[in-house]
Coordinates of C-alpha atoms in Angstrom, one line a residue:
X1 CA 3.1 -29.0 134.4
X2 CA 0.8 -29.1 137.4
X3 CA 1.0 -32.8 137.7
X4 CA 4.8 -32.7 137.5
X5 CA 5.4 -30.2 140.2
X6 CA 2.6 -31.3 142.4
X7 CA 2.4 -35.1 141.8
X8 CA -1.0 -36.7 142.5
X9 CA 0.8 -39.8 143.8
X10 CA 4.0 -40.8 145.6
X11 CA 5.9 -44.1 145.0
X12 CA 7.3 -45.8 148.1
X13 CA 10.4 -47.5 146.8
X14 CA 11.7 -49.5 149.7
X15 CA 9.3 -52.4 149.6
X16 CA 11.0 -55.7 148.9
X17 CA 9.9 -58.2 146.3
X18 CA 8.7 -60.9 148.8
X19 CA 7.3 -63.3 146.2
X20 CA 5.7 -66.3 147.9
X21 CA 6.5 -64.9 151.3
X22 CA 4.1 -62.0 150.8
X23 CA 1.1 -63.6 152.6
X24 CA 3.0 -65.1 155.5
X25 CA 4.6 -61.6 156.0
X26 CA 1.2 -60.0 155.9
X27 CA -0.2 -62.4 158.5
X28 CA 2.8 -61.9 160.8
X29 CA 2.5 -58.1 160.5
X30 CA -1.2 -58.2 161.1
X31 CA -0.8 -60.3 164.2
X32 CA 1.9 -57.9 165.3
X33 CA -0.6 -55.0 164.9
X34 CA -3.3 -56.9 166.8
X35 CA -0.9 -57.6 169.6
X36 CA 0.1 -53.9 169.8
X37 CA -3.5 -52.7 170.0
X38 CA -4.5 -55.5 172.4
X39 CA -1.6 -55.1 174.8
X40 CA -1.9 -51.3 175.0
X41 CA -5.7 -51.6 175.4
X42 CA -5.3 -53.9 178.3
X43 CA -3.0 -51.5 180.1
X44 CA -5.5 -48.6 179.4
X45 CA -8.4 -50.7 180.6
X46 CA -6.6 -51.8 183.8
X47 CA -5.6 -48.3 184.8
X48 CA -9.0 -46.7 184.0
X49 CA -11.0 -49.4 185.8
X50 CA -8.9 -49.6 189.0
X51 CA -9.5 -46.5 191.2
X52 CA -6.2 -47.0 193.1
X53 CA -4.4 -46.5 189.9
X54 CA -5.9 -43.1 189.2
X55 CA -2.6 -41.4 190.0
X56 CA -0.5 -39.0 187.8
X57 CA 2.1 -41.6 186.9
X58 CA -0.5 -44.1 185.7
X59 CA -2.5 -41.4 183.8
X60 CA 0.7 -40.6 181.9
X61 CA 1.1 -44.3 181.1
X62 CA -2.4 -44.3 179.6
X63 CA -1.4 -41.4 177.4
X64 CA 1.7 -43.3 176.2
X65 CA -0.4 -46.4 175.4
X66 CA -3.1 -44.3 173.6
X67 CA -0.3 -42.8 171.5
X68 CA 1.1 -46.3 170.7
X69 CA -2.3 -47.3 169.3
X70 CA -2.6 -44.0 167.4
X71 CA 0.9 -44.3 165.8
X72 CA 0.6 -48.0 165.0
X73 CA -2.8 -47.5 163.4
X74 CA -1.5 -44.7 161.3
X75 CA 1.4 -46.9 160.0
X76 CA -0.1 -50.4 159.8
X77 CA -3.4 -49.6 158.1
X78 CA -1.4 -48.5 155.0
X79 CA 1.6 -50.8 155.4
X80 CA -0.6 -54.0 155.5
X81 CA -2.3 -52.9 152.3
X82 CA 1.0 -52.3 150.5
X83 CA 2.3 -55.8 151.5
X84 CA -0.4 -57.4 149.4
X85 CA -0.1 -54.9 146.5
X86 CA 2.2 -54.9 143.5
X87 CA 2.0 -51.2 143.3
X88 CA 3.1 -49.0 146.1
X89 CA 1.7 -45.7 144.9
X90 CA 0.0 -43.6 147.6
X91 CA -2.1 -40.5 146.9
X92 CA -0.7 -37.1 147.7
X93 CA -3.5 -36.5 150.3
X94 CA -3.0 -39.9 152.0
X95 CA 0.8 -39.4 152.0
X96 CA 0.7 -36.1 153.8
X97 CA -1.9 -37.4 156.2
X98 CA 0.4 -40.3 157.0
X99 CA 3.3 -37.9 157.5
X100 CA 1.2 -35.9 160.0
X101 CA 0.1 -39.0 161.9
X102 CA 3.5 -40.6 162.2
X103 CA 5.3 -37.4 163.1
X104 CA 2.8 -36.3 165.7
X105 CA 3.0 -39.9 167.2
X106 CA 6.8 -39.5 167.3
X107 CA 6.6 -36.0 168.9
X108 CA 3.9 -37.1 171.4
X109 CA 6.0 -40.0 172.5
X110 CA 8.9 -37.7 173.5
X111 CA 6.8 -34.9 175.0
X112 CA 4.9 -37.5 177.1
X113 CA 8.2 -39.1 178.2
X114 CA 9.3 -35.6 179.1
X115 CA 6.4 -34.9 181.5
X116 CA 6.7 -38.4 182.9
X117 CA 10.3 -37.6 183.7
X118 CA 9.2 -34.4 185.5
X119 CA 6.7 -36.5 187.5
X120 CA 9.5 -38.9 188.6
X121 CA 11.7 -35.9 189.4
X122 CA 9.2 -34.3 191.7
X123 CA 8.3 -37.6 193.3
X124 CA 12.0 -38.4 194.2
X125 CA 13.6 -35.0 194.7
X126 CA 10.6 -33.1 196.1
X127 CA 8.4 -35.7 197.7
X128 CA 6.8 -33.3 200.2
X129 CA 5.5 -31.1 197.4
X130 CA 4.4 -33.9 195.1
X131 CA 0.7 -33.6 195.6
X132 CA 0.7 -29.9 195.3
X133 CA 2.9 -29.7 192.2
X134 CA 1.5 -32.8 190.4
X135 CA -2.3 -32.3 191.0
X136 CA -4.9 -33.5 188.5
X137 CA -5.2 -30.0 187.2
X138 CA -1.5 -29.9 186.5
X139 CA -1.6 -33.3 184.9
X140 CA -4.3 -32.2 182.5
X141 CA -2.4 -29.0 181.6
X142 CA 0.9 -30.9 181.0
X143 CA -0.9 -33.5 178.8
X144 CA -2.6 -30.7 176.9
X145 CA 0.7 -29.0 176.3
X146 CA 2.3 -32.3 175.3
X147 CA -0.4 -32.8 172.7
X148 CA -1.3 -29.3 171.4
X149 CA 2.2 -28.0 170.7
X150 CA 3.4 -31.0 168.6
X151 CA 0.0 -31.0 166.7
X152 CA 0.5 -27.4 165.6
X153 CA 4.2 -27.6 164.9
X154 CA 4.0 -30.8 162.9
X155 CA 1.1 -29.3 160.9
X156 CA 3.3 -26.3 160.1
X157 CA 6.0 -28.6 158.7
X158 CA 3.6 -30.7 156.7
X159 CA 1.8 -27.6 155.3
X160 CA 5.1 -26.1 154.1
X161 CA 6.2 -29.4 152.5
X162 CA 2.8 -29.7 150.7
X163 CA 3.3 -26.3 149.1
X164 CA 6.7 -27.2 147.6
X165 CA 6.8 -27.9 143.8
X166 CA 8.5 -31.3 143.4
X167 CA 10.8 -32.7 140.7
X168 CA 10.0 -36.3 141.5
X169 CA 7.6 -38.6 143.4
X170 CA 9.8 -41.4 144.7
X171 CA 10.1 -41.8 148.5
X172 CA 12.8 -44.2 149.6
X173 CA 10.9 -45.6 152.6
X174 CA 8.0 -48.0 153.3
X175 CA 5.9 -45.1 154.7
X176 CA 5.7 -41.4 153.8
X177 CA 8.2 -39.1 155.6
X178 CA 8.7 -35.4 155.5
X179 CA 12.4 -35.1 154.8
X180 CA 12.5 -37.3 151.7
X181 CA 9.6 -35.2 150.3
X182 CA 11.5 -32.0 151.0
X183 CA 14.5 -33.4 149.2
X184 CA 12.4 -33.8 146.0
X185 CA 11.8 -30.0 145.9
X186 CA 12.6 -28.1 142.7
X187 CA 13.1 -24.9 144.7
X188 CA 15.2 -23.8 147.6
X189 CA 13.9 -25.2 150.9
X190 CA 15.5 -22.8 153.4
X191 CA 12.3 -22.1 155.2
X192 CA 11.4 -25.8 155.5
X193 CA 14.8 -26.6 156.9
X194 CA 14.6 -23.7 159.4
X195 CA 11.1 -24.7 160.6
X196 CA 12.0 -28.3 160.6
X197 CA 15.1 -27.6 162.8
X198 CA 13.0 -25.5 165.2
X199 CA 10.3 -28.2 165.5
X200 CA 13.0 -30.9 165.9
X201 CA 14.7 -28.9 168.6
X202 CA 11.5 -28.2 170.6
X203 CA 9.8 -31.6 170.2
X204 CA 12.8 -33.9 170.2
X205 CA 16.0 -32.5 171.6
X206 CA 14.6 -30.4 174.4
X207 CA 12.5 -33.3 175.8
X208 CA 15.6 -35.6 175.5
X209 CA 17.8 -33.1 177.3
X210 CA 15.1 -32.5 180.0
X211 CA 14.8 -36.2 180.7
X212 CA 18.6 -36.5 181.0
X213 CA 18.7 -33.5 183.4
X214 CA 15.9 -34.9 185.6
X215 CA 17.6 -38.3 185.9
X216 CA 20.9 -36.6 186.7
X217 CA 19.2 -34.8 189.6
X218 CA 17.6 -38.1 190.7
X219 CA 20.9 -39.9 190.7
X220 CA 22.5 -37.0 192.8
X221 CA 19.7 -37.3 195.3
X222 CA 19.9 -41.1 195.6
X223 CA 23.6 -41.0 196.2
X224 CA 23.0 -40.0 199.8
X225 CA 20.1 -42.3 200.5
X226 CA 19.9 -45.8 201.9
X227 CA 20.0 -49.0 199.7
X228 CA 16.3 -49.6 200.4
X229 CA 15.4 -46.1 199.2
X230 CA 17.5 -46.5 196.0
X231 CA 15.8 -49.8 195.3
X232 CA 12.3 -48.2 195.5
X233 CA 13.4 -45.4 193.2
X234 CA 14.9 -47.8 190.7
X235 CA 11.7 -49.9 190.8
X236 CA 9.6 -46.7 190.1
X237 CA 11.9 -45.2 187.4
X238 CA 13.2 -48.3 185.6
X239 CA 10.2 -48.7 183.2
X240 CA 10.5 -45.1 182.2
X241 CA 14.2 -45.4 181.7
X242 CA 13.8 -48.5 179.5
X243 CA 11.1 -46.8 177.4
X244 CA 13.2 -43.6 177.1
X245 CA 16.4 -45.4 176.1
X246 CA 14.6 -47.7 173.6
X247 CA 12.7 -44.8 172.0
X248 CA 15.9 -42.6 171.8
X249 CA 17.7 -45.4 169.9
X250 CA 14.9 -46.0 167.5
X251 CA 14.6 -42.3 166.7
X252 CA 18.3 -42.0 166.2
X253 CA 18.2 -44.9 163.7
X254 CA 15.3 -43.3 161.8
X255 CA 17.0 -39.8 161.7
X256 CA 20.3 -41.3 160.6
X257 CA 18.5 -43.3 157.9
X258 CA 16.8 -40.2 156.5
X259 CA 20.1 -38.3 156.2
X260 CA 22.0 -41.0 154.2
X261 CA 21.7 -42.5 150.8
X262 CA 19.3 -45.4 151.4
X263 CA 20.0 -47.0 148.1
X264 CA 23.6 -47.7 149.3
X265 CA 22.3 -49.8 152.2
X266 CA 21.3 -53.4 152.2
X267 CA 17.6 -53.2 151.3
X268 CA 16.5 -55.5 154.2
X269 CA 18.5 -53.5 156.7
X270 CA 17.1 -50.3 155.4
X271 CA 13.5 -51.6 155.9
X272 CA 14.3 -52.8 159.4
X273 CA 15.8 -49.5 160.4
X274 CA 12.9 -47.5 159.0
X275 CA 10.4 -49.6 160.8
X276 CA 12.0 -49.5 164.3
X277 CA 10.5 -46.4 165.8
X278 CA 6.9 -47.1 164.6
X279 CA 6.9 -50.8 165.7
X280 CA 9.3 -51.5 168.6
X281 CA 8.1 -48.8 171.2
X282 CA 4.4 -49.7 170.8
X283 CA 5.3 -53.3 171.5
X284 CA 7.7 -52.6 174.3
X285 CA 5.8 -50.0 176.2
X286 CA 2.9 -52.2 177.5
X287 CA 5.2 -55.0 178.3
X288 CA 7.6 -52.9 180.3
X289 CA 4.8 -51.1 182.3
X290 CA 2.7 -54.2 182.6
X291 CA 5.4 -56.4 183.9
X292 CA 7.6 -54.0 185.8
X293 CA 5.1 -51.9 187.8
X294 CA 3.7 -54.1 190.7
X295 CA 0.3 -52.4 190.8
X296 CA -0.4 -52.9 187.1
X297 CA 1.1 -56.4 187.1
X298 CA -1.0 -57.5 190.0
X299 CA -4.3 -56.4 188.3
X300 CA -3.3 -57.9 184.9
X301 CA -2.5 -61.3 186.5
X302 CA -5.8 -61.1 188.4
X303 CA -7.7 -60.5 185.2
X304 CA -5.9 -63.4 183.5
X305 CA -6.7 -65.8 186.3
X306 CA -10.3 -64.7 186.2
X307 CA -10.4 -65.5 182.4
X308 CA -8.9 -69.0 183.0
X309 CA -11.6 -69.7 185.7
X310 CA -14.3 -68.5 183.3
X311 CA -13.2 -71.0 180.7

C-alpha cells in the first residue's frame, strides 16, 4: 500500500520514440545547453570584470543570467540523460528536487524582471532621485527579496505535494511539474490548490502587473519629451521589454499546457510547448542584453577581437 500511495518512481510519458534520431537529438540539445551556459557566463564575466558596468541595471542582468544557468542546469542534466534512455522513470526524490529547481527558476525570472522594471521606472520617471532610491544597499535588498520569497513559497508547494497519497505515477511531461503530480492525488487537494493560487499570484501575476504598470508610467512620461529623449529611453528599456514579453508568452504556454489534456495534443507540439519556458529565455536573455546594450556589446566585441589576435 505504501508503494502505491507514495510511489518510489514517476514515469515521464511525453518522451517521443526518436529511434535513430536519438543521438543527433542528444548532441543538438547538449550543444544548446553548452551555448546557454557559455553565453550567460560571458555576460556575467563582462559585467563583473568591467568596473564601469557595476551599476544597478547591470547587476540585475547578472542575476538574470545566473538564474538562466541555474534553471537550464536543473532541466538539461536530467533531460539529456532521458534522451539516451529507454526508460523515463525518475525517482521520487529526484522528481521533487527537479520541481523545486524549475519552479524557483521560473519565479526568480519574474521577480528579477519585476525589480528591473522598478529600476527603469525610477531612472526614467524620477531621474533626480535615482541614486538615492537605487543604491547598492537597495539593490542587495531587492535581490534578496526576489530570491528568498520564491524559495520559501515554492518549497511550501512542493512540500504539500510530496505529502499527498497518489493513485498513479505518470506525469505527462518531459520534466517533473507540480500540477500534474497534484492531479494524481487520491485525496482532495483544496489546500494545495489554495497555496498554489496564492504562490502563483504573488510570484507570477503581481510581478507581471507591476511591470505593466511601470511601463505605462514610463510611456506617459515619454509622451511629453523630445524624440531624442524617447530614443534614449527605448534603447535603455527595449532589452527588458523583449525579455519580459518573451518570458510572459512562454509561461502562458506552459500554464495552458498544464491545464489541458496533453494526450489530445500532437505529441511533438506538446513537447515543444512544455520546453519553451526552460529553453527559450536562457537562450534569448544573453543575446538581447549582449547585443542591445551598447556598454556590454562594446566589451564583448573587444574580448572577441582580442581572442582573434591571440590566435
